[in-house]
Short mmCIF file of C-alpha atoms in Angstrom, two decimals:
data_model
loop_
_atom_site.label_atom_id
_atom_site.label_comp_id
_atom_site.label_asym_id
_atom_site.label_seq_id
_atom_site.Cartn_x
_atom_site.Cartn_y
_atom_site.Cartn_z
CA MET U 9 12.25 147.60 65.24
CA ALA U 10 11.94 144.51 67.38
CA GLY U 11 13.17 141.30 65.90
CA PRO U 12 11.34 138.08 66.01
CA TRP U 13 13.36 136.74 68.85
CA GLY U 14 12.98 139.66 71.30
CA SER U 15 15.70 141.52 73.26
CA GLY U 16 19.27 140.31 73.18
CA THR U 17 18.70 137.83 70.38
CA ARG U 18 21.13 138.07 67.51
CA GLY U 19 20.40 136.26 64.31
CA ALA U 20 22.98 133.89 63.04
CA GLU U 21 25.03 134.93 60.13
CA GLY U 22 23.54 133.65 57.01
CA VAL U 23 21.24 134.58 54.30
CA GLY U 24 19.03 137.43 55.40
CA GLY U 25 20.53 137.56 58.91
CA ARG U 26 19.95 140.79 60.94
CA GLU U 27 21.13 142.24 64.31
CA ASP U 28 18.64 143.51 66.85
CA HIS U 29 19.81 146.16 69.35
CA GLY U 30 17.24 145.41 71.94
CA PRO U 31 14.03 147.03 73.05
CA ALA U 32 15.59 150.36 74.02
CA GLY U 33 15.02 151.57 70.61
CA GLY U 34 17.56 152.43 68.05
CA THR U 35 18.10 151.99 64.47
CA ASP U 36 18.05 148.52 63.12
CA GLU U 37 21.14 147.82 61.14
CA VAL U 38 20.58 145.42 58.36
CA ARG U 39 23.71 143.90 57.10
CA PRO U 40 23.42 142.06 53.87
CA GLN U 41 24.96 138.70 53.97
CA LYS U 42 26.22 136.52 51.16
CA PRO U 43 23.98 133.50 50.75
CA ALA U 44 25.75 130.46 51.99
CA ARG U 45 25.00 126.84 51.16
CA ARG U 46 23.39 125.21 54.07
CA GLY U 47 25.19 122.03 54.74
CA ALA U 48 24.42 119.16 57.01
CA GLY U 49 25.43 119.69 60.66
CA GLY U 50 27.06 123.12 60.08
CA ALA U 51 26.67 126.26 62.14
CA ASN U 52 23.86 127.34 59.94
CA GLY U 53 21.98 124.11 60.45
CA PRO U 54 21.31 121.32 58.04
CA GLY U 55 20.53 122.34 54.51
CA ASP U 56 16.95 121.85 53.45
CA GLY U 57 17.08 123.38 50.01
CA CYS U 58 14.68 126.20 50.96
CA PRO U 59 15.00 129.32 48.86
CA VAL U 60 15.60 132.72 50.44
CA ALA U 61 12.59 134.97 50.81
CA ALA U 62 12.63 138.49 49.48
CA ASP U 63 12.72 140.01 52.94
CA GLY U 64 15.84 138.10 53.94
CA THR U 65 14.11 135.44 55.94
CA GLY U 66 14.37 131.78 55.28
CA GLY U 67 12.12 129.48 53.30
CA PRO U 68 8.50 128.66 53.94
CA GLN U 69 8.54 128.59 57.77
CA SER U 70 5.81 129.27 60.24
CA ALA U 71 5.49 132.95 61.11
CA GLY U 72 7.52 133.85 64.15
CA THR U 73 8.95 130.38 64.57
CA PRO U 74 12.16 130.11 62.56
CA ALA U 75 14.11 126.93 62.90
CA ALA U 76 17.31 126.86 64.84
CA GLY U 77 20.32 127.37 62.70
CA GLY U 78 18.12 128.38 59.76
CA PRO U 79 18.29 131.69 57.97
CA GLY U 80 17.25 134.52 60.25
CA GLY U 81 16.99 132.20 63.25
CA PRO U 82 19.16 131.88 66.34
CA PRO U 83 22.35 129.91 66.21
CA ALA U 84 22.31 126.39 67.49
CA ASP U 85 24.33 127.36 70.63
CA HIS U 86 22.49 130.63 71.40
CA THR U 87 19.14 130.42 73.17
CA ASP U 88 17.24 132.57 75.64
CA ALA U 89 13.95 132.60 77.38
CA HIS U 90 12.11 133.73 74.26
CA GLU U 91 13.19 130.76 72.18
CA ALA U 92 10.30 128.73 70.82
CA PRO U 93 9.64 125.68 72.98
CA GLY U 94 10.53 122.36 71.52
CA ALA U 95 12.95 123.79 68.95
CA PRO U 96 15.06 121.02 67.47
CA GLU U 97 18.56 120.83 68.70
CA ASP U 98 20.01 118.78 65.81
CA GLY U 99 19.49 121.40 63.19
CA GLY U 100 16.33 119.68 61.78
CA VAL U 101 13.10 121.39 61.01
CA SER U 102 10.52 122.04 63.64
CA GLU U 103 7.09 120.46 63.75
CA SER U 104 5.41 123.66 62.68
CA GLU U 105 7.79 124.02 59.78
CA SER U 106 6.80 120.67 58.34
CA VAL U 107 3.20 121.71 58.03
CA GLY U 108 2.40 122.60 54.43
CA ARG U 109 6.02 122.36 53.34
CA PRO U 110 6.33 121.56 49.64
CA GLY U 111 7.21 117.95 49.07
CA SER U 112 5.99 116.88 52.47
CA ASP U 113 3.32 114.22 52.83
CA ARG U 114 2.06 115.65 56.10
CA THR U 115 -0.39 118.45 56.46
CA ASP U 116 -0.69 118.60 60.22
CA GLY U 117 0.58 116.94 63.37
CA PRO U 118 4.08 115.67 64.28
CA TRP U 119 6.06 113.07 62.36
CA THR U 120 5.26 109.52 63.31
CA PRO U 121 7.76 106.69 63.75
CA ASP U 122 6.44 105.12 60.57
CA ASP U 123 7.84 107.97 58.50
CA SER U 124 11.01 107.01 56.68
CA PRO U 125 14.11 109.04 57.61
CA ALA U 126 14.80 109.52 53.95
CA GLU U 127 11.42 111.18 53.49
CA ARG U 128 11.50 113.20 56.73
CA PRO U 129 12.48 116.84 56.21
CA GLY U 130 15.87 117.45 57.72
CA GLY U 131 16.59 113.71 57.97
CA PRO U 132 20.05 112.18 57.66
CA HIS U 133 19.79 111.82 53.88
CA THR U 134 18.74 115.38 53.19
CA ALA U 135 22.26 116.56 52.46
CA ASP U 136 22.69 113.94 49.78
CA ARG U 137 19.79 115.26 47.75
CA GLY U 138 19.84 118.13 45.31
CA ALA U 139 18.17 121.44 45.69
CA ALA U 140 14.98 119.94 44.16
CA GLY U 141 14.84 116.93 46.50
CA ASP U 142 11.89 115.57 48.39
CA ARG U 143 10.51 119.08 48.75
CA ASN U 144 9.50 119.05 45.07
CA ARG U 145 8.64 115.34 44.81
CA ALA U 146 5.39 114.85 42.90
CA HIS U 147 2.63 113.11 44.81
CA ILE U 148 0.95 110.31 42.71
CA PRO U 149 -2.57 109.58 43.97
CA LEU U 150 -3.77 106.02 44.29
CA ALA U 151 -6.09 104.55 41.64
CA ARG U 152 -9.75 105.04 42.34
CA SER U 153 -12.01 101.97 42.37
CA SER U 154 -15.27 102.03 40.44
CA VAL U 155 -18.54 100.31 41.22
CA GLU U 156 -17.81 97.68 38.58
CA ASP U 157 -14.53 96.73 40.37
CA THR U 158 -16.21 96.17 43.72
CA GLY U 159 -18.97 93.87 42.46
CA LEU U 160 -21.67 96.12 43.85
CA PRO U 161 -24.83 96.64 41.79
CA LEU U 162 -24.92 99.69 39.57
CA PRO U 163 -27.11 102.47 40.78
CA ASP U 164 -30.49 102.74 39.14
CA VAL U 165 -30.72 105.78 36.92
CA GLU U 166 -34.29 106.75 36.30
CA ALA U 167 -34.86 108.72 33.15
CA ALA U 168 -36.72 111.90 33.73
CA PRO U 169 -40.17 111.76 32.10
CA VAL U 170 -40.53 113.81 28.95
CA VAL U 171 -43.09 116.52 29.46
CA ILE U 172 -44.41 117.88 26.17
CA GLU U 173 -47.17 120.42 25.80
CA HIS U 174 -50.46 119.67 24.10
CA GLN U 175 -49.76 121.80 21.04
CA VAL U 176 -46.39 120.14 20.51
CA LEU U 177 -47.93 116.68 20.84
CA LYS U 178 -50.65 117.62 18.38
CA SER U 179 -48.02 118.72 15.86
CA LEU U 180 -46.27 115.35 16.26
CA LEU U 181 -49.32 113.31 15.27
CA GLY U 182 -48.37 113.28 11.58
CA ALA U 183 -44.84 112.07 12.29
CA TRP U 184 -46.23 109.52 14.75
CA ALA U 185 -48.60 108.13 12.10
CA LEU U 186 -45.62 107.68 9.75
CA ALA U 187 -43.57 106.05 12.55
CA ALA U 188 -41.01 108.86 12.29
CA CYS U 189 -40.93 109.90 15.98
CA SER U 190 -38.19 109.10 18.45
CA PRO U 191 -38.95 106.50 21.16
CA GLU U 192 -39.44 109.23 23.76
CA GLU U 193 -41.77 111.21 21.51
CA THR U 194 -43.70 108.07 20.57
CA ALA U 195 -44.24 107.20 24.23
CA ALA U 196 -45.35 110.74 25.01
CA VAL U 197 -47.77 110.86 22.07
CA GLU U 198 -49.32 107.47 22.86
CA ALA U 199 -49.73 108.41 26.51
CA HIS U 200 -51.40 111.64 25.43
CA LEU U 201 -53.80 109.84 23.06
CA GLY U 202 -55.28 107.97 26.01
CA ASP U 203 -56.27 111.24 27.66
CA CYS U 204 -57.15 113.51 24.73
CA GLY U 205 -60.14 112.54 22.62
CA PRO U 206 -59.68 115.05 19.75
CA CYS U 207 -56.02 114.04 19.31
CA ALA U 208 -57.01 110.36 19.35
CA ASP U 209 -59.53 110.94 16.54
CA GLU U 210 -56.99 112.88 14.54
CA ALA U 211 -54.38 110.16 15.05
CA ARG U 212 -56.84 107.50 13.85
CA ARG U 213 -57.59 109.46 10.66
CA LEU U 214 -53.90 110.03 10.00
CA ARG U 215 -53.10 106.35 10.49
CA GLU U 216 -55.87 105.37 8.03
CA ALA U 217 -54.48 107.85 5.52
CA VAL U 218 -51.03 106.32 5.90
CA GLY U 219 -52.56 102.91 5.21
CA LEU U 220 -53.92 104.22 1.91
CA LEU U 221 -50.54 105.65 0.96
CA HIS U 222 -48.67 102.44 1.87
CA PRO U 223 -50.95 99.43 1.28
CA ALA U 224 -49.85 96.20 2.88
CA GLU U 225 -48.18 93.84 0.42
CA SER U 226 -47.31 90.19 0.80
CA LEU U 227 -43.64 89.28 0.97
CA ASP U 228 -44.26 86.19 -1.17
CA LEU U 229 -43.19 86.51 -4.77
CA ASP U 230 -45.83 86.59 -7.46
CA PRO U 231 -45.92 83.16 -9.19
CA ALA U 232 -46.14 84.90 -12.55
CA LEU U 233 -43.11 87.13 -11.85
CA ARG U 234 -40.66 84.88 -13.73
CA THR U 235 -42.93 84.72 -16.77
CA ARG U 236 -43.36 88.49 -16.85
CA VAL U 237 -39.62 89.08 -16.50
CA LEU U 238 -38.82 86.68 -19.31
CA GLU U 239 -41.48 88.16 -21.58
CA SER U 240 -40.20 91.66 -20.88
CA CYS U 241 -36.64 90.59 -21.68
CA LEU U 242 -37.70 88.88 -24.89
CA ASP U 243 -39.75 91.92 -25.94
CA ARG U 244 -36.71 94.15 -25.56
CA ARG U 245 -34.30 91.74 -27.24
CA PRO U 246 -35.92 88.85 -29.08
CA PRO U 247 -33.82 85.67 -29.39
CA ARG U 248 -31.99 85.01 -32.61
CA ILE U 249 -33.89 81.72 -32.99
CA PRO U 250 -37.12 81.89 -30.94
CA VAL U 251 -38.59 78.83 -29.27
CA PRO U 252 -41.69 77.65 -31.17
CA GLU U 253 -44.99 77.95 -29.36
CA TRP U 254 -45.53 74.19 -29.49
CA ALA U 255 -42.13 73.58 -27.80
CA ALA U 256 -42.50 76.30 -25.12
CA PRO U 257 -44.47 74.11 -22.63
CA TYR U 258 -41.78 71.41 -22.67
CA ASP U 259 -39.03 74.00 -22.25
CA ALA U 260 -40.83 75.58 -19.28
CA GLU U 261 -41.68 72.32 -17.49
CA ALA U 262 -38.18 70.92 -17.93
CA ALA U 263 -36.77 74.12 -16.42
CA ARG U 264 -39.18 73.93 -13.46
CA LEU U 265 -38.29 70.31 -12.77
CA ASP U 266 -34.59 71.09 -13.02
CA ALA U 267 -35.00 73.89 -10.45
CA LEU U 268 -36.65 71.38 -8.09
CA LEU U 269 -33.82 68.89 -8.56
CA GLN U 270 -31.17 71.50 -7.84
CA ASP U 271 -32.91 72.33 -4.56
CA ILE U 272 -32.80 68.85 -3.02
CA GLY U 273 -29.96 67.07 -1.23
CA ASP U 274 -28.09 63.90 -2.11
CA ALA U 275 -30.11 61.71 0.26
CA GLU U 276 -33.43 62.84 -1.24
CA TRP U 277 -32.47 61.40 -4.62
CA HIS U 278 -33.05 57.96 -3.09
CA THR U 279 -36.49 58.82 -1.69
CA PRO U 280 -39.06 56.18 -2.75
CA VAL U 281 -41.50 57.35 -5.44
CA ARG U 282 -44.47 55.39 -6.77
CA LEU U 283 -45.34 55.83 -10.44
CA ARG U 284 -49.09 55.42 -10.98
CA TRP U 285 -51.17 54.93 -14.11
CA PHE U 286 -54.37 53.22 -15.35
CA ASP U 287 -53.92 50.10 -17.46
CA GLY U 288 -57.44 50.18 -18.96
CA THR U 289 -59.23 48.23 -16.27
CA ALA U 290 -57.71 49.19 -12.92
CA PRO U 291 -55.10 51.51 -11.41
CA THR U 292 -51.54 50.17 -11.23
CA SER U 293 -48.20 51.48 -9.97
CA ARG U 294 -44.46 50.86 -9.95
CA ARG U 295 -42.04 51.67 -7.13
CA THR U 296 -38.81 53.52 -7.87
CA THR U 297 -36.78 56.48 -6.54
CA VAL U 298 -36.38 60.15 -7.44
CA ALA U 299 -33.34 59.26 -9.54
CA GLY U 300 -35.33 56.44 -11.14
CA VAL U 301 -38.04 58.89 -12.21
CA ILE U 302 -35.47 61.09 -13.97
CA ALA U 303 -34.02 58.00 -15.64
CA HIS U 304 -37.55 57.17 -16.85
CA LEU U 305 -37.95 60.66 -18.35
CA LEU U 306 -34.51 60.41 -19.96
CA SER U 307 -35.32 57.09 -21.65
CA VAL U 308 -38.77 58.12 -22.93
CA ASP U 309 -37.52 61.49 -24.16
CA GLY U 310 -35.12 59.44 -26.22
CA LEU U 311 -38.04 58.60 -28.52
CA VAL U 312 -38.25 62.27 -29.54
CA ALA U 313 -34.45 62.48 -29.72
CA ARG U 314 -34.34 59.59 -32.18
CA ALA U 315 -37.07 61.20 -34.32
CA LEU U 316 -35.00 64.43 -34.46
CA GLY U 317 -31.80 62.58 -35.32
CA LEU U 318 -30.14 63.03 -31.92
CA ASN U 319 -28.30 60.45 -29.86
CA ASP U 320 -30.45 57.88 -28.09
CA PRO U 321 -29.55 57.44 -24.40
CA LEU U 322 -30.20 53.67 -24.80
CA GLY U 323 -27.82 53.34 -27.74
CA ASN U 324 -29.29 50.67 -30.04
CA PRO U 325 -32.43 49.53 -28.25
CA ALA U 326 -33.90 46.13 -28.88
CA ALA U 327 -37.31 45.56 -30.37
CA GLN U 328 -38.95 45.21 -26.95
CA ALA U 329 -37.69 48.67 -26.04
CA ALA U 330 -39.88 50.46 -28.59
CA THR U 331 -42.58 51.44 -26.06
CA PRO U 332 -42.10 53.91 -23.15
CA GLU U 333 -42.46 51.09 -20.61
CA GLY U 334 -39.99 48.86 -22.45
CA ARG U 335 -37.41 51.63 -22.80
CA THR U 336 -37.63 52.45 -19.11
CA GLU U 337 -37.17 48.84 -18.04
CA ALA U 338 -34.25 48.46 -20.46
CA TYR U 339 -32.53 51.56 -19.05
CA TRP U 340 -32.98 50.42 -15.45
CA ARG U 341 -31.65 46.93 -16.23
CA GLY U 342 -28.70 48.25 -18.23
CA SER U 343 -27.38 50.34 -15.32
CA TYR U 344 -24.62 48.75 -13.23
CA PHE U 345 -25.90 50.59 -10.16
CA PRO U 346 -29.26 52.12 -9.26
CA PRO U 347 -29.63 55.64 -10.68
CA THR U 348 -28.26 58.45 -8.54
CA ARG U 349 -28.22 62.21 -8.87
CA GLY U 350 -25.69 61.82 -11.67
CA VAL U 351 -28.60 61.11 -14.03
CA ARG U 352 -29.68 64.74 -13.85
CA VAL U 353 -26.85 66.04 -16.07
CA PRO U 354 -27.54 63.82 -19.12
CA TRP U 355 -31.29 64.37 -18.75
CA ARG U 356 -30.90 68.15 -18.65
CA GLU U 357 -28.50 68.16 -21.59
CA GLN U 358 -30.97 66.10 -23.59
CA THR U 359 -33.81 68.54 -22.86
CA HIS U 360 -31.68 71.44 -24.07
CA ASN U 361 -30.79 69.55 -27.24
CA LEU U 362 -34.44 68.74 -27.93
CA VAL U 363 -35.51 72.37 -27.60
CA ARG U 364 -32.61 73.68 -29.68
CA THR U 365 -33.26 71.16 -32.45
CA ALA U 366 -36.99 71.85 -32.39
CA CYS U 367 -36.23 75.54 -32.94
CA VAL U 368 -34.45 74.86 -36.24
CA THR U 369 -36.68 72.15 -37.67
CA GLY U 370 -38.87 74.72 -39.38
CA GLU U 371 -41.49 73.28 -41.76
CA ALA U 372 -40.16 69.74 -41.32
CA SER U 373 -41.64 69.65 -37.80
CA GLU U 374 -45.18 69.66 -39.23
CA THR U 375 -44.73 66.29 -40.97
CA LEU U 376 -42.33 64.66 -38.49
CA ALA U 377 -43.89 61.89 -36.36
CA VAL U 378 -42.65 60.26 -33.15
CA PRO U 379 -43.41 56.52 -32.76
CA TYR U 380 -44.60 55.34 -29.33
CA GLY U 381 -44.76 51.64 -30.11
CA GLY U 382 -48.43 50.91 -30.69
CA PHE U 383 -49.20 54.45 -31.88
CA GLY U 384 -47.46 57.60 -33.02
CA LEU U 385 -47.79 61.33 -32.45
CA PRO U 386 -46.82 64.32 -34.57
CA LEU U 387 -43.74 66.14 -33.28
CA HIS U 388 -45.83 69.07 -32.02
CA ASP U 389 -48.10 66.78 -29.99
CA ALA U 390 -45.17 64.66 -28.86
CA MET U 391 -43.49 67.72 -27.34
CA LEU U 392 -46.75 68.57 -25.52
CA ASP U 393 -46.95 64.97 -24.32
CA ARG U 394 -43.41 65.17 -22.94
CA ALA U 395 -44.23 68.49 -21.23
CA PHE U 396 -47.32 66.91 -19.63
CA GLU U 397 -45.37 63.89 -18.38
CA CYS U 398 -42.57 66.13 -17.09
CA TRP U 399 -45.08 68.07 -14.98
CA VAL U 400 -46.88 64.94 -13.72
CA HIS U 401 -43.67 63.18 -12.63
CA ALA U 402 -42.38 66.43 -11.08
CA GLU U 403 -45.49 66.37 -8.88
CA ASP U 404 -44.73 62.73 -7.99
CA ILE U 405 -41.25 63.76 -6.85
CA ALA U 406 -42.56 66.81 -4.99
CA ASP U 407 -45.13 64.71 -3.11
CA ALA U 408 -42.47 62.18 -2.12
CA ILE U 409 -40.05 64.76 -0.69
CA ASP U 410 -42.77 67.13 0.59
CA TYR U 411 -41.85 69.96 -1.77
CA PRO U 412 -44.36 72.61 -2.94
CA TYR U 413 -45.07 72.40 -6.64
CA GLY U 414 -47.76 74.13 -8.68
CA PRO U 415 -49.44 73.50 -12.03
CA PRO U 416 -48.11 74.84 -15.33
CA ALA U 417 -48.86 78.28 -16.69
CA PRO U 418 -52.51 78.61 -17.84
CA ARG U 419 -51.66 78.90 -21.54
CA HIS U 420 -49.46 75.80 -21.34
CA LEU U 421 -52.07 73.94 -19.32
CA ASN U 422 -54.68 74.77 -21.97
CA ARG U 423 -52.54 73.22 -24.69
CA MET U 424 -52.07 70.03 -22.63
CA ILE U 425 -55.82 69.75 -22.01
CA ASP U 426 -56.46 70.30 -25.69
CA LEU U 427 -54.10 67.43 -26.54
CA GLY U 428 -55.95 65.10 -24.15
CA ALA U 429 -59.33 66.12 -25.52
CA ARG U 430 -58.20 65.44 -29.08
CA MET U 431 -56.89 62.01 -28.09
CA LEU U 432 -60.15 60.91 -26.41
CA PRO U 433 -61.95 59.63 -29.59
CA ALA U 434 -59.02 57.29 -30.35
CA ALA U 435 -58.95 56.11 -26.73
CA LEU U 436 -62.71 55.42 -26.86
CA ALA U 437 -62.25 53.38 -30.04
CA ALA U 438 -59.40 51.39 -28.46
CA ARG U 439 -61.53 50.56 -25.43
CA ARG U 440 -64.39 49.58 -27.71
CA ARG U 441 -62.13 47.20 -29.65
CA ALA U 442 -60.88 45.73 -26.39
CA GLY U 443 -64.48 45.15 -25.25
CA HIS U 444 -64.29 47.60 -22.33
CA ALA U 445 -66.69 50.25 -23.68
CA ALA U 446 -70.45 50.17 -23.11
CA ARG U 447 -72.65 49.21 -26.03
CA GLY U 448 -73.93 52.33 -27.76
CA ARG U 449 -77.46 53.04 -28.79
CA THR U 450 -76.50 52.71 -32.45
CA ARG U 451 -75.91 49.22 -33.83
CA HIS U 452 -73.05 50.30 -36.10
CA LEU U 453 -70.27 52.88 -36.11
CA VAL U 454 -70.83 56.23 -37.67
CA PRO U 455 -69.01 56.60 -41.01
CA ALA U 456 -66.08 58.94 -41.11
CA GLY U 457 -67.10 62.50 -41.69
CA GLU U 458 -70.68 61.97 -40.48
CA PRO U 459 -72.03 63.55 -37.28
CA GLY U 460 -72.57 61.18 -34.37
CA ARG U 461 -73.18 61.10 -30.67
CA THR U 462 -71.30 63.83 -28.87
CA VAL U 463 -70.30 64.60 -25.27
CA ARG U 464 -69.59 68.19 -24.26
CA LEU U 465 -66.45 68.36 -22.11
CA GLU U 466 -66.28 71.56 -20.08
CA ILE U 467 -62.99 72.32 -18.32
CA GLU U 468 -63.17 74.94 -15.61
CA GLY U 469 -60.46 77.04 -14.02
CA ALA U 470 -57.15 78.21 -15.44
CA GLY U 471 -56.52 76.92 -18.94
CA GLY U 472 -60.10 75.74 -19.31
CA GLY U 473 -62.51 75.72 -22.23
CA GLU U 474 -65.07 73.51 -23.97
CA TRP U 475 -64.54 70.58 -26.32
CA LEU U 476 -67.03 68.38 -28.23
CA ILE U 477 -65.98 64.71 -28.14
CA ALA U 478 -67.30 62.20 -30.72
CA LEU U 479 -68.24 58.91 -29.08
CA ASP U 480 -68.96 56.45 -31.89
CA SER U 481 -65.93 56.80 -34.19
CA PRO U 482 -62.59 58.59 -34.31
CA GLY U 483 -63.51 59.88 -37.76
CA ALA U 484 -67.00 61.03 -36.79
CA VAL U 485 -67.79 64.69 -36.60
CA ALA U 486 -68.74 66.02 -33.17
CA SER U 487 -71.88 68.10 -33.32
CA ALA U 488 -73.77 70.11 -30.74
CA GLU U 489 -77.05 68.90 -32.30
CA HIS U 490 -76.15 65.31 -31.38
CA GLU U 491 -75.00 66.09 -27.81
CA VAL U 492 -76.04 63.34 -25.41
CA ALA U 493 -74.18 64.34 -22.25
CA HIS U 494 -72.36 67.19 -20.55
CA VAL U 495 -69.34 66.69 -18.25
CA ALA U 496 -67.65 69.47 -16.23
CA LEU U 497 -64.20 69.05 -14.67
CA ASP U 498 -61.54 71.29 -13.19
CA GLY U 499 -58.47 71.69 -15.41
CA VAL U 500 -55.98 70.19 -12.93
CA GLU U 501 -58.46 67.44 -12.03
CA PHE U 502 -58.83 66.45 -15.68
CA CYS U 503 -55.03 66.29 -16.10
CA ARG U 504 -54.66 64.10 -13.02
CA LEU U 505 -57.40 61.85 -14.36
CA ALA U 506 -55.58 61.60 -17.69
CA ALA U 507 -52.34 60.81 -15.82
CA GLY U 508 -53.97 57.90 -13.95
CA HIS U 509 -53.59 59.59 -10.55
CA VAL U 510 -57.36 59.78 -9.99
CA PRO U 511 -59.59 56.69 -10.54
CA PRO U 512 -62.43 57.38 -12.99
CA GLU U 513 -65.07 56.48 -10.39
CA GLU U 514 -63.65 59.11 -7.98
CA ALA U 515 -63.22 61.99 -10.40
CA ALA U 516 -65.00 65.13 -9.21
CA ALA U 517 -67.09 65.73 -12.31
CA GLY U 518 -70.41 67.40 -12.89
CA GLN U 519 -72.59 65.12 -15.02
CA VAL U 520 -75.71 65.73 -17.04
CA GLY U 521 -77.15 63.35 -19.67
CA ASP U 522 -76.31 59.79 -20.70
CA ARG U 523 -74.57 58.10 -17.74
CA GLU U 524 -73.05 55.34 -19.87
CA ALA U 525 -71.55 57.85 -22.30
CA ILE U 526 -70.12 59.86 -19.41
CA LYS U 527 -68.62 56.71 -17.89
CA ASP U 528 -66.99 55.77 -21.21
CA LEU U 529 -65.52 59.25 -21.49
CA LEU U 530 -64.03 59.23 -17.98
CA PHE U 531 -62.53 55.74 -18.40
CA ALA U 532 -61.12 56.71 -21.79
CA ALA U 533 -59.49 59.75 -20.22
CA ALA U 534 -57.86 57.56 -17.55
CA SER U 535 -56.69 55.12 -20.27
CA LEU U 536 -54.54 57.88 -21.78
CA SER U 537 -52.08 57.35 -18.91
CA ARG U 538 -49.06 55.08 -19.00
CA MET U 539 -45.93 54.61 -16.97
#
């Protein structure tokens, strides 16, 4: 069998070496050889760490081109005409042997001068490496750069359009009406509705049905929500000592005003506020601040506190401080500094004390009177009067700081209007004594208990009703048979007239009957106001 090197070529002794007896034919004698370590520069050539193949040949070499001095190849000093051209003479590997060799960075072509001798197979440092040298060195690839690293724009990715069949789209109409479809399904359904008339009609009917199932509701809270919640709580667990009906308006209005005060900032406490009232002949006013208004309420509420045996915020007031105006002026003068938001705490504590004490007065509250200087009011009416003034001055504060504020609850507003209507005969008599009332058709006053001229006062809106007002005497009996005029006013308008915020000549009132009697009634209503 011919060897790889032709006739007369004898393989060097080494691993897998064999002797060829030439082309004449004969038996090939294979002599097993003991594997020898291939050292650097030896007869067997430089060691390259290649393992021995199973057939006795060397490592991964090119077929038919063994390296000089390698296993199965010719010795370094033995060549002939059949030797591969360009075989290395220094015992290194040939060019063809480096192709595809494990651990080599080259895949084709000869080694270039840029290659390091340490990395070149068969180089001068090969002998210093172990059997698993550069041949088995792992190759670490360079990091790949992404589009984001290069600053180039990202490629546009166009989403494939969703193609849905007609029957599937028709089945999605219910979910579409309930807004339960995905964005892709919603877009497909809406695009289909522009082309399919029957589906568009069905979608319209489904959307109307959904509107009936889920009616649109305002996000604003119901104004009566707080009242309903409190009533429900009190129905489930009534208080140990309930608030009397005649004290409930004052309790509610004080709480509403306190909620307004807690919602404003420190600077707004010094906002200018003008207190307005009617002095009997013309409108008048007094300039103060938000804190000054609360100080005014604190000082006037002290009249009720004194009647109930509670502490008076003025201490021991002088004689000139017996009226609401005098008490307010005395409180303002007695302060070292103008009132600030610190006045809220004593005012709120006093309101709580008034309500708590009113709850335990029992039968004594029916006979207890509160003096207002020139006149007095029963405790029940005095608490209504304080509730009315608390609401009116809360509106003054709200207008000054541009804060929304509504009227009282209808049942509380009705009680306030009733108090004003019951006070009108006395106000008419006071104006008559002062010479401000028009001369009546009768030359003398009607005796007490006798029917006299009457004006029908009709209050419209929430908390409204009808009242018969006697004109000629506080003790006269109002009678429908003696009605001489009819006046109609809105409930809030009447309260603002009674507070002196609307001049009598400008009150929006419907009038029928005696013009002079109607004028007296409107001016008497405005005269109920005070600072």
